Amino acid sequence: MVILAFETSCDDTSVAVFRDTVLLSLVTVSQIAEHAKTSGVVPEVAARLHANNALGALGEALEKAGVSLREIDAVACTANPGLVTSLLVGKTVAKTLSETLEKPLLWIDHIEAHMFANYLERDESDIRFPAVCLTVSGGHNEIYLWKSMFERELLGETTDDAAGEAFDKVAKAMGLGFPGGPIISELASEYSGEYRGMFPIVMLGRDSLDFSFSGLKTAVKREIDRRMALNVFEGGDPDGVAATLTSVRSQTRQDSPLPRLGLDDMREIAFEFERTVTEILSRKLFLAAEKVSTKNLVLAGGVSANDFLRKTISDRAEKEGFDFVCPVSKTYSQDNAAMVGILAYYRLREGGTAHSEA
Ligand code: KG4
Ligand code: ZN
C-alpha cells in the first residue's frame, strides 16, 4: 500500500511517501530562516510559505520515491492541533488530492503522530504496552498513558507554556535565533562549570503530573536582565559575542536592540536552564511510570531531539530497569510527514479511516 502524507501544522512543509512501513521519501521544507527574523512563527507568514512550498515538496517527494500520483492508495494529513492557517494549507492540498484520485483520506492527530514517530525504523514489537509517553514540543507538553497502539489516556499536561516554547523564549531573551532548543542546547554543552540549581524546579506538588514553565521562563529572563545590566554597568563588551558561536552564528539577531550577554553568561544560563527543564520532564515521566506501574517509557516531540534530556532519561532508565525508546533520528523528533504516514499505515491496517473531522 502506497501512502502519501502531509504535515503543515506549524512551520515545516513536509511530505512523505510510504510503501507500507517503508519510508520511500521524506521532503521537508523548513521556514526557519524566515521565522528567525522575528524570533518566532508569525502564523500568516507560515501559511503563505506553506502555500508556496507545498506543491514543490509534493513533486520532489514523489520523484524521490519513484512513485506517480496514480499509484497512491491513501492520503494522510495532520488535522490538529496546530496553527489553524498552517493546517489549512496541508488539509486543502490533501483533500483535493484524495477527491481527485478517489482515494481515502485520513485526518491525523499531531500529538499521536509524534508518538508514532517512535515506530519509524523500528520493529513494531519494540514499543511495549502499557507505556508512559512524554510528548514535548513547542506547542504542547503532555504525559500519556499509552495503553495499546490506538488507546491513550492523558495523565498530565502543561498549565501554561510548553517546554519547547520555554527554550524558544529563553533564546529570544538572549537575543539569539529561532528555534531556541538547538541553540540553547549547544550553548549548554559548552559550559564546563558545576550545576548550581540557579532556577526553580517547579513540580506543582509532589504527586502532580502537570507542568508549568512560565515561572521558570520569568526567572531566567530576570537573570538575563540582571547580567545584561551588570555588563553595561561594568562596561563589558557584549558586542559580537554571539557571533563566535559556530552553528548559531547564522541565526543570531544582529539587529537586537538589547546589550548582548557575554558568552560565559549565555553558556551558564543555558546550562542551568536546560538542566532545570530536564529535571522537571524526566522526574515527571518516572513519576507517571511509578503511578501506573509500568516499566515502559517513550519520549516524543521536538524537544525529544535534546541530547541531554535523552541521556538523562536513558541513564536513569538503564539503572532502574526501565525500557526506554525515543525517535531513532532527530529528524523524526521534529515535525515531519513521516510520522503522519506511519500512523496512517497502522490505522489503515487496523481497518480504520478518518481519525477525526478536519
Ligand atoms: O514538534 P516540533 O517540531 O513542533 C511543535 O509541534 O511545536 O517542536 C519544536 C520545538 C521548538 O520549541 C524547538 O525549540 C524544540 O522543539 N527543540 C528543542 C531541540 N530541538 C528542537 N528543544 C530542546 N533541545 C533541542 N535540541
Ligand atoms: Zn510537533
Short mmCIF file of C-alpha atoms and ligand atoms in Angstrom, two decimals:
data_model
loop_
_atom_site.label_atom_id
_atom_site.label_comp_id
_atom_site.label_asym_id
_atom_site.label_seq_id
_atom_site.Cartn_x
_atom_site.Cartn_y
_atom_site.Cartn_z
CA MET A 1 0.00 0.00 0.00
CA VAL A 2 1.37 3.41 -1.01
CA ILE A 3 0.60 6.28 1.38
CA LEU A 4 1.13 9.98 0.74
CA ALA A 5 1.42 12.03 3.95
CA PHE A 6 1.38 15.77 4.67
CA GLU A 7 2.39 17.73 7.76
CA THR A 8 1.95 21.52 7.86
CA SER A 9 0.88 22.10 11.47
CA CYS A 10 3.44 24.81 12.23
CA ASP A 11 6.47 25.95 10.27
CA ASP A 12 7.64 22.90 8.30
CA THR A 13 6.10 21.93 4.98
CA SER A 14 6.67 18.19 4.96
CA VAL A 15 5.62 15.43 2.56
CA ALA A 16 6.38 11.71 2.87
CA VAL A 17 5.72 8.67 0.71
CA PHE A 18 5.48 5.19 2.22
CA ARG A 19 5.17 1.70 0.88
CA ASP A 20 3.64 0.03 3.94
CA THR A 21 6.12 0.73 6.76
CA VAL A 22 8.97 1.59 4.41
CA LEU A 23 9.65 5.30 4.09
CA LEU A 24 10.36 5.87 0.37
CA SER A 25 10.91 9.61 0.65
CA LEU A 26 10.66 12.48 3.09
CA VAL A 27 10.91 16.08 1.93
CA THR A 28 10.71 18.86 4.49
CA VAL A 29 10.95 22.50 3.50
CA SER A 30 11.99 24.44 6.58
CA GLN A 31 10.83 28.00 7.19
CA ILE A 32 13.39 28.65 9.92
CA ALA A 33 15.31 31.33 8.04
CA GLU A 34 12.14 33.39 7.68
CA HIS A 35 10.93 32.93 11.27
CA ALA A 36 14.39 33.61 12.71
CA LYS A 37 13.90 37.23 11.67
CA THR A 38 11.03 37.54 14.15
CA SER A 39 12.42 35.00 16.67
CA GLY A 40 9.16 33.11 16.38
CA VAL A 41 6.50 31.92 13.98
CA VAL A 42 4.11 34.55 12.59
CA PRO A 43 1.05 32.46 11.55
CA GLU A 44 0.24 34.43 8.38
CA VAL A 45 3.84 34.20 7.21
CA ALA A 46 3.93 30.45 7.92
CA ALA A 47 0.70 29.86 5.97
CA ARG A 48 1.94 31.85 2.97
CA LEU A 49 5.18 29.86 2.91
CA HIS A 50 3.30 26.55 3.16
CA ALA A 51 1.17 27.62 0.20
CA ASN A 52 4.30 28.50 -1.78
CA ASN A 53 6.17 25.30 -0.85
CA ALA A 54 3.56 22.56 -0.71
CA LEU A 55 3.35 21.57 -4.37
CA GLY A 56 7.13 21.71 -4.85
CA ALA A 57 7.63 19.46 -1.81
CA LEU A 58 4.96 17.08 -3.14
CA GLY A 59 6.62 16.84 -6.55
CA GLU A 60 10.04 16.25 -5.02
CA ALA A 61 8.75 13.61 -2.61
CA LEU A 62 7.03 11.68 -5.42
CA GLU A 63 10.10 11.88 -7.62
CA LYS A 64 12.44 10.70 -4.87
CA ALA A 65 10.09 7.83 -4.06
CA GLY A 66 9.82 6.89 -7.72
CA VAL A 67 6.05 6.88 -7.39
CA SER A 68 3.40 8.57 -9.51
CA LEU A 69 0.20 10.11 -8.16
CA ARG A 70 -1.81 7.30 -9.75
CA GLU A 71 -0.04 4.74 -7.56
CA ILE A 72 -1.15 6.40 -4.30
CA ASP A 73 -3.57 4.25 -2.30
CA ALA A 74 -4.32 6.68 0.54
CA VAL A 75 -3.65 10.28 1.56
CA ALA A 76 -2.97 11.34 5.17
CA CYS A 77 -2.66 14.79 6.66
CA THR A 78 -2.25 16.40 10.08
CA ALA A 79 -5.65 17.84 11.05
CA ASN A 80 -4.96 19.26 14.53
CA PRO A 81 -3.65 20.60 16.86
CA GLY A 82 -1.52 23.32 15.29
CA LEU A 83 -1.70 26.77 13.74
CA VAL A 84 -5.10 26.92 12.06
CA THR A 85 -3.92 28.75 8.96
CA SER A 86 -0.90 26.45 8.52
CA LEU A 87 -3.02 23.32 8.95
CA LEU A 88 -5.49 24.62 6.39
CA VAL A 89 -2.91 24.64 3.62
CA GLY A 90 -1.93 20.98 4.07
CA LYS A 91 -5.54 19.94 4.56
CA THR A 92 -6.65 21.66 1.38
CA VAL A 93 -3.92 20.00 -0.69
CA ALA A 94 -4.59 16.59 0.88
CA LYS A 95 -8.36 16.82 0.44
CA THR A 96 -8.04 17.96 -3.16
CA LEU A 97 -5.74 15.03 -3.96
CA SER A 98 -7.89 12.49 -2.16
CA GLU A 99 -11.02 13.59 -4.02
CA THR A 100 -9.28 13.82 -7.39
CA LEU A 101 -7.61 10.43 -7.02
CA GLU A 102 -10.71 8.95 -5.35
CA LYS A 103 -8.61 7.52 -2.53
CA PRO A 104 -9.28 7.51 1.22
CA LEU A 105 -8.20 10.49 3.28
CA LEU A 106 -7.00 10.08 6.88
CA TRP A 107 -7.03 13.02 9.28
CA ILE A 108 -4.17 12.63 11.69
CA ASP A 109 -3.76 13.99 15.22
CA HIS A 110 -0.43 15.79 15.54
CA ILE A 111 0.42 14.60 19.04
CA GLU A 112 -0.45 11.00 18.23
CA ALA A 113 1.75 11.30 15.14
CA HIS A 114 4.66 12.44 17.35
CA MET A 115 4.14 9.32 19.46
CA PHE A 116 4.12 7.16 16.31
CA ALA A 117 7.41 8.73 15.19
CA ASN A 118 8.83 6.08 17.51
CA TYR A 119 7.71 3.34 15.09
CA LEU A 120 9.86 4.75 12.29
CA GLU A 121 12.79 2.42 11.52
CA ARG A 122 11.73 0.21 14.44
CA ASP A 123 10.08 -3.16 14.80
CA GLU A 124 6.50 -2.87 15.90
CA SER A 125 7.22 -5.04 18.93
CA ASP A 126 9.90 -2.62 20.20
CA ILE A 127 7.19 -0.44 21.70
CA ARG A 128 5.73 -2.27 24.65
CA PHE A 129 2.44 -1.50 26.30
CA PRO A 130 1.33 -0.12 28.62
CA ALA A 131 3.85 2.71 28.34
CA VAL A 132 4.05 6.25 29.59
CA CYS A 133 4.84 8.72 26.83
CA LEU A 134 6.13 12.26 27.31
CA THR A 135 5.13 14.34 24.29
CA VAL A 136 7.10 17.57 24.47
CA SER A 137 7.20 20.21 21.75
CA GLY A 138 6.97 23.93 21.14
CA GLY A 139 3.18 23.90 21.14
CA HIS A 140 2.28 21.11 23.58
CA ASN A 141 3.62 19.27 26.59
CA GLU A 142 1.83 16.20 27.95
CA ILE A 143 2.25 12.80 29.57
CA TYR A 144 0.05 10.00 28.25
CA LEU A 145 -0.63 6.52 29.42
CA TRP A 146 -0.19 4.69 26.11
CA LYS A 147 -2.37 1.63 26.72
CA SER A 148 -2.21 -0.02 23.32
CA MET A 149 -1.39 1.17 19.84
CA PHE A 150 -4.53 3.30 19.43
CA GLU A 151 -5.55 3.77 23.03
CA ARG A 152 -4.14 6.54 25.17
CA GLU A 153 -5.16 8.48 28.26
CA LEU A 154 -3.97 11.93 29.24
CA LEU A 155 -2.19 11.84 32.61
CA GLY A 156 -0.82 15.38 32.75
CA GLU A 157 -0.22 18.48 30.67
CA THR A 158 1.18 21.96 30.90
CA THR A 159 -0.83 24.59 32.67
CA ASP A 160 0.90 27.36 30.70
CA ASP A 161 3.91 27.15 28.34
CA ALA A 162 5.32 24.03 26.70
CA ALA A 163 8.99 23.19 27.37
CA GLY A 164 9.96 23.86 23.73
CA GLU A 165 8.32 27.25 23.94
CA ALA A 166 10.40 28.00 27.06
CA PHE A 167 13.58 27.08 25.12
CA ASP A 168 12.46 29.42 22.32
CA LYS A 169 11.68 32.29 24.68
CA VAL A 170 14.94 31.97 26.60
CA ALA A 171 16.89 32.09 23.32
CA LYS A 172 14.89 35.12 22.27
CA ALA A 173 15.58 36.87 25.60
CA MET A 174 19.30 36.34 24.96
CA GLY A 175 18.92 37.95 21.53
CA LEU A 176 19.56 34.61 19.78
CA GLY A 177 17.75 32.94 16.90
CA PHE A 178 14.85 30.56 16.38
CA PRO A 179 14.12 27.79 17.22
CA GLY A 180 15.75 28.18 20.60
CA GLY A 181 16.09 24.49 21.53
CA PRO A 182 19.15 23.54 19.48
CA ILE A 183 20.86 26.88 20.23
CA ILE A 184 20.37 26.66 23.99
CA SER A 185 21.43 23.02 23.88
CA GLU A 186 24.65 23.86 22.05
CA LEU A 187 25.47 26.67 24.48
CA ALA A 188 24.73 24.42 27.45
CA SER A 189 27.06 21.71 26.15
CA GLU A 190 29.91 24.23 26.08
CA TYR A 191 29.59 25.08 29.78
CA SER A 192 32.20 23.40 31.94
CA GLY A 193 31.09 24.51 35.42
CA GLU A 194 29.03 22.69 38.05
CA TYR A 195 25.24 22.72 38.22
CA ARG A 196 24.24 25.27 40.86
CA GLY A 197 20.46 24.98 40.80
CA MET A 198 20.03 28.62 39.85
CA PHE A 199 16.39 28.23 38.74
CA PRO A 200 13.31 26.73 40.43
CA ILE A 201 12.36 23.12 39.71
CA VAL A 202 8.60 23.68 39.56
CA MET A 203 6.80 20.39 40.23
CA LEU A 204 3.30 21.73 41.14
CA GLY A 205 3.12 19.38 44.11
CA ARG A 206 4.73 16.01 44.81
CA ASP A 207 2.10 13.99 43.04
CA SER A 208 1.23 16.20 40.10
CA LEU A 209 1.85 15.12 36.52
CA ASP A 210 1.07 18.61 35.20
CA PHE A 211 3.74 21.08 34.15
CA SER A 212 4.35 24.80 34.47
CA PHE A 213 7.22 26.53 32.70
CA SER A 214 6.17 30.18 32.81
CA GLY A 215 7.72 30.79 36.27
CA LEU A 216 10.99 29.26 35.10
CA LYS A 217 10.93 31.37 31.94
CA THR A 218 10.41 34.52 34.03
CA ALA A 219 13.23 33.58 36.43
CA VAL A 220 15.59 33.04 33.50
CA LYS A 221 14.60 36.34 31.91
CA ARG A 222 15.20 38.13 35.21
CA GLU A 223 18.67 36.60 35.45
CA ILE A 224 19.43 37.60 31.85
CA ASP A 225 18.31 41.17 32.54
CA ARG A 226 20.37 41.31 35.73
CA ARG A 227 23.52 40.16 33.96
CA MET A 228 22.94 42.44 30.99
CA ALA A 229 22.62 45.38 33.37
CA LEU A 230 25.88 44.31 35.04
CA ASN A 231 27.61 44.08 31.66
CA VAL A 232 26.53 47.60 30.81
CA PHE A 233 27.45 48.87 34.26
CA GLU A 234 30.89 47.28 34.16
CA GLY A 235 31.45 48.39 30.62
CA GLY A 236 31.50 44.78 29.39
CA ASP A 237 31.89 44.20 25.70
CA PRO A 238 28.88 42.15 24.71
CA ASP A 239 29.04 43.05 21.04
CA GLY A 240 29.99 40.28 18.70
CA VAL A 241 29.90 37.62 21.39
CA ALA A 242 27.12 35.64 19.79
CA ALA A 243 29.00 35.76 16.50
CA THR A 244 31.68 33.49 17.98
CA LEU A 245 29.19 30.64 18.27
CA THR A 246 29.60 28.28 15.37
CA SER A 247 26.21 26.86 14.44
CA VAL A 248 24.33 29.76 15.98
CA ARG A 249 26.06 32.50 14.02
CA SER A 250 23.77 32.46 11.02
CA GLN A 251 20.68 32.69 13.19
CA THR A 252 21.77 35.38 15.62
CA ARG A 253 19.71 38.51 15.54
CA GLN A 254 22.29 41.12 14.68
CA ASP A 255 19.67 43.86 14.98
CA SER A 256 18.93 43.15 18.64
CA PRO A 257 18.47 46.48 20.41
CA LEU A 258 19.49 44.93 23.73
CA PRO A 259 23.02 44.79 25.02
CA ARG A 260 24.10 41.20 24.49
CA LEU A 261 25.18 38.84 27.19
CA GLY A 262 28.76 37.68 27.48
CA LEU A 263 29.33 34.21 26.06
CA ASP A 264 30.15 32.76 29.51
CA ASP A 265 26.90 34.15 30.89
CA MET A 266 24.96 32.66 27.96
CA ARG A 267 26.57 29.26 28.45
CA GLU A 268 25.92 29.17 32.17
CA ILE A 269 22.31 30.30 31.91
CA ALA A 270 21.65 27.86 29.05
CA PHE A 271 23.20 25.03 31.07
CA GLU A 272 21.23 25.81 34.24
CA PHE A 273 18.01 26.25 32.27
CA GLU A 274 18.42 23.01 30.30
CA ARG A 275 19.24 21.09 33.48
CA THR A 276 16.16 22.50 35.20
CA VAL A 277 13.80 21.66 32.32
CA THR A 278 15.31 18.17 32.07
CA GLU A 279 14.88 17.58 35.81
CA ILE A 280 11.22 18.54 35.62
CA LEU A 281 10.46 16.50 32.48
CA SER A 282 12.33 13.37 33.50
CA ARG A 283 11.13 13.35 37.12
CA LYS A 284 7.52 13.62 35.92
CA LEU A 285 7.97 10.84 33.38
CA PHE A 286 9.34 8.45 36.00
CA LEU A 287 6.66 9.54 38.47
CA ALA A 288 4.00 8.74 35.87
CA ALA A 289 5.54 5.31 35.29
CA GLU A 290 5.51 4.64 39.01
CA LYS A 291 1.88 5.74 39.31
CA VAL A 292 0.64 3.45 36.56
CA SER A 293 3.10 0.67 37.40
CA THR A 294 4.84 0.32 34.07
CA LYS A 295 8.47 -0.09 33.11
CA ASN A 296 7.99 1.20 29.56
CA LEU A 297 8.97 4.79 28.76
CA VAL A 298 8.56 6.68 25.48
CA LEU A 299 9.71 10.17 24.52
CA ALA A 300 8.31 12.15 21.58
CA GLY A 301 8.03 15.66 20.10
CA GLY A 302 10.50 18.35 19.06
CA VAL A 303 12.20 18.56 22.48
CA SER A 304 12.95 14.82 22.29
CA ALA A 305 15.80 15.89 19.99
CA ASN A 306 17.55 17.26 23.08
CA ASP A 307 20.67 15.17 23.81
CA PHE A 308 20.81 15.96 27.50
CA LEU A 309 17.15 15.03 28.03
CA ARG A 310 17.59 11.78 26.09
CA LYS A 311 20.70 10.87 28.05
CA THR A 312 19.23 11.75 31.44
CA ILE A 313 16.16 9.58 30.89
CA SER A 314 18.13 6.80 29.25
CA ASP A 315 20.75 6.65 32.06
CA ARG A 316 18.14 6.50 34.80
CA ALA A 317 16.07 4.00 32.81
CA GLU A 318 19.06 1.70 32.46
CA LYS A 319 19.95 1.99 36.13
CA GLU A 320 16.40 1.30 37.30
CA GLY A 321 15.49 -1.41 34.77
CA PHE A 322 13.13 0.54 32.51
CA ASP A 323 12.67 0.08 28.78
CA PHE A 324 13.11 3.45 27.05
CA VAL A 325 12.52 4.41 23.42
CA CYS A 326 12.79 7.74 21.66
CA PRO A 327 12.80 8.56 17.92
CA VAL A 328 15.78 6.88 16.22
CA SER A 329 16.63 10.08 14.39
CA LYS A 330 16.28 13.70 15.46
CA THR A 331 14.55 14.30 12.12
CA TYR A 332 11.72 12.17 13.47
CA SER A 333 11.60 14.15 16.73
CA GLN A 334 10.79 17.36 14.87
CA ASP A 335 7.62 17.95 12.90
CA ASN A 336 7.74 15.74 9.80
CA ALA A 337 5.38 13.92 7.47
CA ALA A 338 6.98 10.51 8.08
CA MET A 339 5.31 10.28 11.49
CA VAL A 340 1.98 11.12 9.84
CA GLY A 341 2.49 8.42 7.20
CA ILE A 342 3.45 5.66 9.61
CA LEU A 343 0.43 6.38 11.82
CA ALA A 344 -1.78 6.33 8.71
CA TYR A 345 -0.33 2.95 7.72
CA TYR A 346 -1.11 1.36 11.09
CA ARG A 347 -4.60 2.89 11.08
CA LEU A 348 -5.35 1.52 7.63
CA ARG A 349 -4.01 -1.87 8.66
CA GLU A 350 -6.45 -1.79 11.58
CA GLY A 351 -9.23 -1.12 9.09
CA GLY A 352 -9.75 2.47 10.20
CA THR A 353 -10.07 5.58 8.05
CA ALA A 354 -10.74 9.06 9.39
CA HIS A 355 -9.43 9.72 12.90
CA SER A 356 -11.35 12.94 13.43
CA GLU A 357 -13.13 15.64 11.50
CA ALA A 358 -10.72 18.15 10.00
O1 KG4 B 1 7.43 19.17 17.48
P1 KG4 B 1 8.04 20.42 16.98
O2 KG4 B 1 8.92 20.33 15.77
O3 KG4 B 1 6.91 21.48 16.71
C1 KG4 B 1 5.78 21.59 17.54
O4 KG4 B 1 4.89 20.73 17.44
O5 KG4 B 1 5.79 22.52 18.38
O6 KG4 B 1 8.86 21.05 18.19
C2 KG4 B 1 9.53 22.25 18.03
C3 KG4 B 1 10.13 22.63 19.38
C4 KG4 B 1 10.71 24.04 19.38
O7 KG4 B 1 10.21 24.73 20.52
C5 KG4 B 1 12.20 23.80 19.49
O8 KG4 B 1 12.90 24.81 20.18
C6 KG4 B 1 12.26 22.48 20.24
O9 KG4 B 1 11.19 21.73 19.71
N1 KG4 B 1 13.53 21.79 20.02
C7 KG4 B 1 14.41 21.53 21.02
C8 KG4 B 1 15.54 20.92 20.40
N2 KG4 B 1 15.31 20.83 19.06
C9 KG4 B 1 14.06 21.37 18.86
N3 KG4 B 1 14.35 21.77 22.33
C10 KG4 B 1 15.42 21.42 23.08
N4 KG4 B 1 16.53 20.86 22.55
C11 KG4 B 1 16.63 20.58 21.25
N5 KG4 B 1 17.74 20.02 20.75
ZN ZN B 2 5.11 18.94 16.67
#
